[in-house]
Every structure is written in structure tokens, then in C-alpha cells.
PDB file of C-alpha atoms and ligand atoms in Angstrom:
ATOM      1  CA  MET A   1      -5.645   9.873   4.590  1.00  0.00           C
ATOM      2  CA  ALA A   2      -5.464  12.913   6.829  1.00  0.00           C
ATOM      3  CA  THR A   3      -2.670  13.886   9.177  1.00  0.00           C
ATOM      4  CA  LEU A   4      -2.698  11.886  12.393  1.00  0.00           C
ATOM      5  CA  GLN A   5      -3.772  14.023  15.336  1.00  0.00           C
ATOM      6  CA  TRP A   6      -2.721  12.910  18.770  1.00  0.00           C
ATOM      7  CA  ILE A   7      -5.593  12.930  21.244  1.00  0.00           C
ATOM      8  CA  PRO A   8      -5.200  12.719  25.048  1.00  0.00           C
ATOM      9  CA  GLU A   9      -7.099   9.428  25.290  1.00  0.00           C
ATOM     10  CA  LEU A  10      -4.143   7.794  23.511  1.00  0.00           C
ATOM     11  CA  ASP A  11      -1.844   8.621  26.426  1.00  0.00           C
ATOM     12  CA  THR A  12      -0.851   5.721  28.623  1.00  0.00           C
ATOM     13  CA  GLY A  13       0.150   8.042  31.484  1.00  0.00           C
ATOM     14  CA  ILE A  14       3.688   6.618  31.288  1.00  0.00           C
ATOM     15  CA  PRO A  15       5.655   9.713  30.194  1.00  0.00           C
ATOM     16  CA  GLU A  16       8.507   7.961  28.366  1.00  0.00           C
ATOM     17  CA  ILE A  17       6.102   5.704  26.434  1.00  0.00           C
ATOM     18  CA  ASP A  18       3.823   8.609  25.512  1.00  0.00           C
ATOM     19  CA  LYS A  19       6.782  10.628  24.284  1.00  0.00           C
ATOM     20  CA  GLN A  20       7.900   7.708  22.090  1.00  0.00           C
ATOM     21  CA  HIS A  21       4.399   7.109  20.705  1.00  0.00           C
ATOM     22  CA  ARG A  22       4.065  10.789  19.792  1.00  0.00           C
ATOM     23  CA  ARG A  23       7.385  10.652  18.006  1.00  0.00           C
ATOM     24  CA  ILE A  24       6.258   7.626  15.954  1.00  0.00           C
ATOM     25  CA  CYS A  25       3.115   9.594  15.148  1.00  0.00           C
ATOM     26  CA  ASP A  26       5.352  12.468  13.930  1.00  0.00           C
ATOM     27  CA  TYR A  27       7.260  10.055  11.691  1.00  0.00           C
ATOM     28  CA  ILE A  28       4.023   8.836  10.132  1.00  0.00           C
ATOM     29  CA  ASN A  29       2.997  12.440   9.454  1.00  0.00           C
ATOM     30  CA  LEU A  30       6.391  13.085   7.920  1.00  0.00           C
ATOM     31  CA  LEU A  31       5.768  10.156   5.583  1.00  0.00           C
ATOM     32  CA  ASP A  32       2.484  11.816   4.646  1.00  0.00           C
ATOM     33  CA  GLN A  33       4.331  15.018   3.693  1.00  0.00           C
ATOM     34  CA  ILE A  34       6.920  13.143   1.638  1.00  0.00           C
ATOM     35  CA  ARG A  35       4.156  11.257  -0.090  1.00  0.00           C
ATOM     36  CA  ARG A  36       3.114  14.583  -1.601  1.00  0.00           C
ATOM     37  CA  THR A  37       6.637  15.655  -2.634  1.00  0.00           C
ATOM     38  CA  HIS A  38       7.831  12.249  -3.934  1.00  0.00           C
ATOM     39  CA  ASP A  39      11.297  13.034  -2.576  1.00  0.00           C
ATOM     40  CA  ARG A  40      12.895   9.616  -2.785  1.00  0.00           C
ATOM     41  CA  GLN A  41      16.039  10.439  -0.861  1.00  0.00           C
ATOM     42  CA  LYS A  42      14.126  12.007   2.005  1.00  0.00           C
ATOM     43  CA  LEU A  43      11.814   9.011   2.041  1.00  0.00           C
ATOM     44  CA  GLY A  44      14.789   6.682   2.459  1.00  0.00           C
ATOM     45  CA  GLU A  45      16.061   8.743   5.390  1.00  0.00           C
ATOM     46  CA  VAL A  46      12.683   8.802   7.115  1.00  0.00           C
ATOM     47  CA  ILE A  47      12.105   5.071   6.645  1.00  0.00           C
ATOM     48  CA  GLU A  48      15.558   4.346   8.041  1.00  0.00           C
ATOM     49  CA  GLU A  49      15.107   6.583  11.092  1.00  0.00           C
ATOM     50  CA  MET A  50      11.543   5.525  11.706  1.00  0.00           C
ATOM     51  CA  VAL A  51      12.373   1.824  11.596  1.00  0.00           C
ATOM     52  CA  ASP A  52      15.314   2.306  13.990  1.00  0.00           C
ATOM     53  CA  TYR A  53      13.263   4.392  16.352  1.00  0.00           C
ATOM     54  CA  THR A  54      10.259   2.074  16.313  1.00  0.00           C
ATOM     55  CA  VAL A  55      12.364  -1.036  16.886  1.00  0.00           C
ATOM     56  CA  SER A  56      14.071   0.582  19.874  1.00  0.00           C
ATOM     57  CA  HIS A  57      10.685   1.743  21.192  1.00  0.00           C
ATOM     58  CA  PHE A  58       9.402  -1.841  20.910  1.00  0.00           C
ATOM     59  CA  SER A  59      12.312  -3.211  22.870  1.00  0.00           C
ATOM     60  CA  PHE A  60      11.921  -0.493  25.537  1.00  0.00           C
ATOM     61  CA  GLU A  61       8.233  -1.351  25.868  1.00  0.00           C
ATOM     62  CA  GLU A  62       8.909  -5.105  25.959  1.00  0.00           C
ATOM     63  CA  THR A  63      11.525  -4.759  28.722  1.00  0.00           C
ATOM     64  CA  LEU A  64       9.115  -2.645  30.757  1.00  0.00           C
ATOM     65  CA  MET A  65       6.269  -5.164  30.314  1.00  0.00           C
ATOM     66  CA  GLU A  66       8.519  -8.079  31.244  1.00  0.00           C
ATOM     67  CA  ASP A  67      10.037  -6.309  34.267  1.00  0.00           C
ATOM     68  CA  ALA A  68       6.550  -5.427  35.452  1.00  0.00           C
ATOM     69  CA  GLY A  69       5.469  -9.077  35.099  1.00  0.00           C
ATOM     70  CA  TYR A  70       2.705  -8.278  32.590  1.00  0.00           C
ATOM     71  CA  LEU A  71       1.037 -11.562  31.653  1.00  0.00           C
ATOM     72  CA  LEU A  72       0.435 -10.705  27.988  1.00  0.00           C
ATOM     73  CA  ALA A  73       3.997  -9.509  27.342  1.00  0.00           C
ATOM     74  CA  GLY A  74       4.647 -12.556  25.097  1.00  0.00           C
ATOM     75  CA  PRO A  75       1.707 -12.079  22.693  1.00  0.00           C
ATOM     76  CA  HIS A  76       2.361  -8.303  22.660  1.00  0.00           C
ATOM     77  CA  LYS A  77       5.956  -8.965  21.662  1.00  0.00           C
ATOM     78  CA  ARG A  78       4.745 -11.138  18.787  1.00  0.00           C
ATOM     79  CA  VAL A  79       2.591  -8.263  17.510  1.00  0.00           C
ATOM     80  CA  HIS A  80       5.701  -6.070  17.536  1.00  0.00           C
ATOM     81  CA  GLU A  81       7.653  -8.748  15.643  1.00  0.00           C
ATOM     82  CA  LEU A  82       4.944  -8.958  13.009  1.00  0.00           C
ATOM     83  CA  VAL A  83       4.892  -5.193  12.470  1.00  0.00           C
ATOM     84  CA  THR A  84       8.702  -5.027  12.405  1.00  0.00           C
ATOM     85  CA  ARG A  85       8.694  -7.717   9.711  1.00  0.00           C
ATOM     86  CA  ARG A  86       6.035  -5.909   7.656  1.00  0.00           C
ATOM     87  CA  VAL A  87       7.877  -2.581   7.874  1.00  0.00           C
ATOM     88  CA  GLY A  88      11.095  -4.406   6.964  1.00  0.00           C
ATOM     89  CA  GLU A  89       9.384  -5.723   3.819  1.00  0.00           C
ATOM     90  CA  PHE A  90       8.466  -2.152   2.864  1.00  0.00           C
ATOM     91  CA  LYS A  91      12.072  -1.118   3.396  1.00  0.00           C
ATOM     92  CA  THR A  92      13.264  -3.924   1.091  1.00  0.00           C
ATOM     93  CA  ARG A  93      10.765  -2.885  -1.578  1.00  0.00           C
ATOM     94  CA  TYR A  94      11.884   0.741  -1.272  1.00  0.00           C
ATOM     95  CA  GLU A  95      15.510  -0.335  -1.687  1.00  0.00           C
ATOM     96  CA  ALA A  96      14.506  -2.283  -4.803  1.00  0.00           C
ATOM     97  CA  GLY A  97      13.240   1.010  -6.283  1.00  0.00           C
ATOM     98  CA  GLU A  98       9.517   0.766  -5.572  1.00  0.00           C
ATOM     99  CA  ASP A  99       7.518   3.778  -4.367  1.00  0.00           C
ATOM    100  CA  VAL A 100       6.051   2.397  -1.146  1.00  0.00           C
ATOM    101  CA  THR A 101       5.289   5.695   0.617  1.00  0.00           C
ATOM    102  CA  GLU A 102       1.526   5.615   0.177  1.00  0.00           C
ATOM    103  CA  GLU A 103       1.131   1.981   1.180  1.00  0.00           C
ATOM    104  CA  LEU A 104       3.516   2.248   4.139  1.00  0.00           C
ATOM    105  CA  HIS A 105       1.846   5.423   5.341  1.00  0.00           C
ATOM    106  CA  ASN A 106      -1.612   3.860   5.128  1.00  0.00           C
ATOM    107  CA  MET A 107      -0.549   0.726   6.954  1.00  0.00           C
ATOM    108  CA  LEU A 108       1.186   2.563   9.803  1.00  0.00           C
ATOM    109  CA  SER A 109      -1.421   5.254  10.252  1.00  0.00           C
ATOM    110  CA  ARG A 110      -4.122   2.593  10.602  1.00  0.00           C
ATOM    111  CA  TRP A 111      -1.975   0.457  12.841  1.00  0.00           C
ATOM    112  CA  LEU A 112      -0.494   2.902  15.388  1.00  0.00           C
ATOM    113  CA  PHE A 113      -3.602   4.240  17.142  1.00  0.00           C
ATOM    114  CA  ASN A 114      -5.296   0.833  17.108  1.00  0.00           C
ATOM    115  CA  HIS A 115      -2.250  -0.757  18.656  1.00  0.00           C
ATOM    116  CA  ILE A 116      -2.006   1.923  21.352  1.00  0.00           C
ATOM    117  CA  ARG A 117      -5.715   1.687  22.176  1.00  0.00           C
ATOM    118  CA  ASN A 118      -5.766  -2.093  22.327  1.00  0.00           C
ATOM    119  CA  GLU A 119      -2.444  -3.751  23.125  1.00  0.00           C
ATOM    120  CA  ASP A 120      -0.614  -0.819  24.757  1.00  0.00           C
ATOM    121  CA  HIS A 121      -3.486   0.236  26.963  1.00  0.00           C
ATOM    122  CA  GLY A 122      -3.604  -3.384  28.091  1.00  0.00           C
ATOM    123  CA  TYR A 123      -0.308  -3.128  29.993  1.00  0.00           C
ATOM    124  CA  MET A 124      -0.960   0.397  31.282  1.00  0.00           C
ATOM    125  CA  ASP A 125      -2.157  -0.517  34.813  1.00  0.00           C
ATOM    126  CA  THR A 126       0.445  -3.234  35.438  1.00  0.00           C
ATOM    127  CA  VAL A 127       3.340  -1.074  34.252  1.00  0.00           C
ATOM    128  CA  THR A 128       2.115   2.059  36.060  1.00  0.00           C
ATOM    129  CA  THR A 129       1.848   0.128  39.334  1.00  0.00           C
ATOM    130  CA  TYR A 130       5.290  -1.396  38.784  1.00  0.00           C
ATOM    131  CA  LEU A 131       6.830   2.014  38.093  1.00  0.00           C
ATOM    132  CA  ARG A 132       5.148   3.533  41.133  1.00  0.00           C
ATOM    133  CA  MET A 133       6.502   0.735  43.335  1.00  0.00           C
ATOM    134  CA  THR A 134      10.040   0.941  42.020  1.00  0.00           C
ATOM    135  CA  ALA A 135       9.946   4.745  42.040  1.00  0.00           C
ATOM    136  CA  SER A 136       9.111   4.786  45.742  1.00  0.00           C
ATOM    137  CA  ALA A 137      11.890   2.261  46.403  1.00  0.00           C
ATOM    138  CA  GLN A 138      14.306   4.572  44.573  1.00  0.00           C
ATOM    139  CA  HIS A 139      12.919   7.547  46.461  1.00  0.00           C
ATOM    140  CA  ALA A 140      13.403   5.795  49.824  1.00  0.00           C
ATOM    141  CA  LYS A 141      16.993   4.988  48.899  1.00  0.00           C
ATOM    142  CA  ILE A 142      17.709   8.598  47.950  1.00  0.00           C
ATOM    143  CA  GLU A 143      15.902   9.847  51.068  1.00  0.00           C
ATOM    144  CA  ALA A 144      18.028   7.583  53.301  1.00  0.00           C
ATOM    145  CA  ALA A 145      21.179   8.706  51.528  1.00  0.00           C
ATOM    146  CA  SER A 146      20.316  12.368  51.905  1.00  0.00           C
ATOM    147  CA  GLN A 147      19.526  11.918  55.630  1.00  0.00           C
ATOM    148  CA  ALA A 148      22.928  10.330  56.101  1.00  0.00           C
ATOM    149  CA  VAL A 149      24.446  13.406  54.520  1.00  0.00           C
ATOM    150  CA  SER A 150      22.492  15.932  56.573  1.00  0.00           C
ATOM    151  CA  GLN A 151      22.976  14.131  59.921  1.00  0.00           C
ATOM    152  CA  PRO A 152      26.675  13.615  60.408  1.00  0.00           C
ATOM    153  CA  LYS A 153      27.777  11.306  63.175  1.00  0.00           C
ATOM    154  CA  ARG A 154      29.077  13.185  66.187  1.00  0.00           C
ATOM    155  CA  GLY A 155      32.654  13.593  65.281  1.00  0.00           C
ATOM    156  CA  TRP A 156      35.059  16.334  64.637  1.00  0.00           C
ATOM    157  CA  ILE A 157      32.865  17.915  61.902  1.00  0.00           C
ATOM    158  CA  ALA A 158      29.844  17.952  64.219  1.00  0.00           C
ATOM    159  CA  ARG A 159      31.901  19.441  67.047  1.00  0.00           C
ATOM    160  CA  LEU A 160      33.375  21.994  64.720  1.00  0.00           C
ATOM    161  CA  PHE A 161      29.906  23.242  63.793  1.00  0.00           C
ATOM    162  CA  GLY A 162      28.650  23.146  67.352  1.00  0.00           C
ATOM    163  CA  ALA A 163      26.242  20.223  66.972  1.00  0.00           C
ATOM    164  CA  ARG A 164      24.966  18.768  70.240  1.00  0.00           C
TER     165      ARG A 164
HETATM  166 FE1  FE2 B 201       3.224  -1.935  21.782  1.00  0.00          FE
END
């Protein structure tokens, strides 16, 4: 299977999510390289890092979906649990001495883009709207705070600087 190439249509438009997805894509391509070298130690390191990273990405995504009130957050979470379990099984097999690189690489490279196109793109609108709403709330708070700073109450500082 060829190297995974990120294409713009995979972007969700949510910068943090897109950055994480691209990094998972990089891990899968790293697996592809190791597959050719059969470097067992390196494979162990990549599996370890990739599993950690992917699990934390899943929980980031799940929190975002839940905070945004996305209706399919539950089923989406179950897909993540299933994949986490499958990857965990590969990790166990690797630890038992099996060469799982090829199989793991094939599974993940088929899974990632499908998952992004189907399940992840499903929450895109809800989460984007949620982020826009909370971002403007944050912005308003900062704006109010900065106005308070730039418009001192008439007091000794204002008099000192000649404010009327
Ligand atoms: Fe997802």
C-alpha cells in the first residue's frame, strides 16, 4: 500500500483537529517505512507513541463533540473505542514477538481517511458553530477587559495625564 497523501478535502476546518489528523497520518507513514526496514525496536517506539497520541486525540475530539452538543457523539465514541481495542490487540501481539507491522499499517491506512470522511466530517458543522460561538464570547470578554484598561476612571491617573 502506498504512502498516505493528505488531501485538502480531508480537512475539517477545525485547525487543532486537522493538525492531529495529519500527525496520525504521519505515524501511519512512519509504520510504512519501518515495514520495509523490519526494525523491531523502532516499531515498538512508533506503536507506543502512535497509540498514546491517537488515544489522546480521540478524547480531545470526544470532549469537543460533547461540549458542542453533537447528537452522534455517543456512537462516534464507540467507534473510537473499537479502534482503540483493535490497535491494543496489535500492541499485545507485537509484545508477544509477532511482526504485526504490515497488518497494523494496512488496517490503519484503510481506516483513517474513511473515518475522517464519514464520522469526523459528521460533527464538523456542529463543532465549528460551537467554536465560533464560544470564540466570540471569549473575544467579547477580552474586548471588555481591554476597554477597561484603556479607559481609566477619572482619578488621579487620568488627571495626571490630562484626561478630561
Ligand atoms: Fe473521530
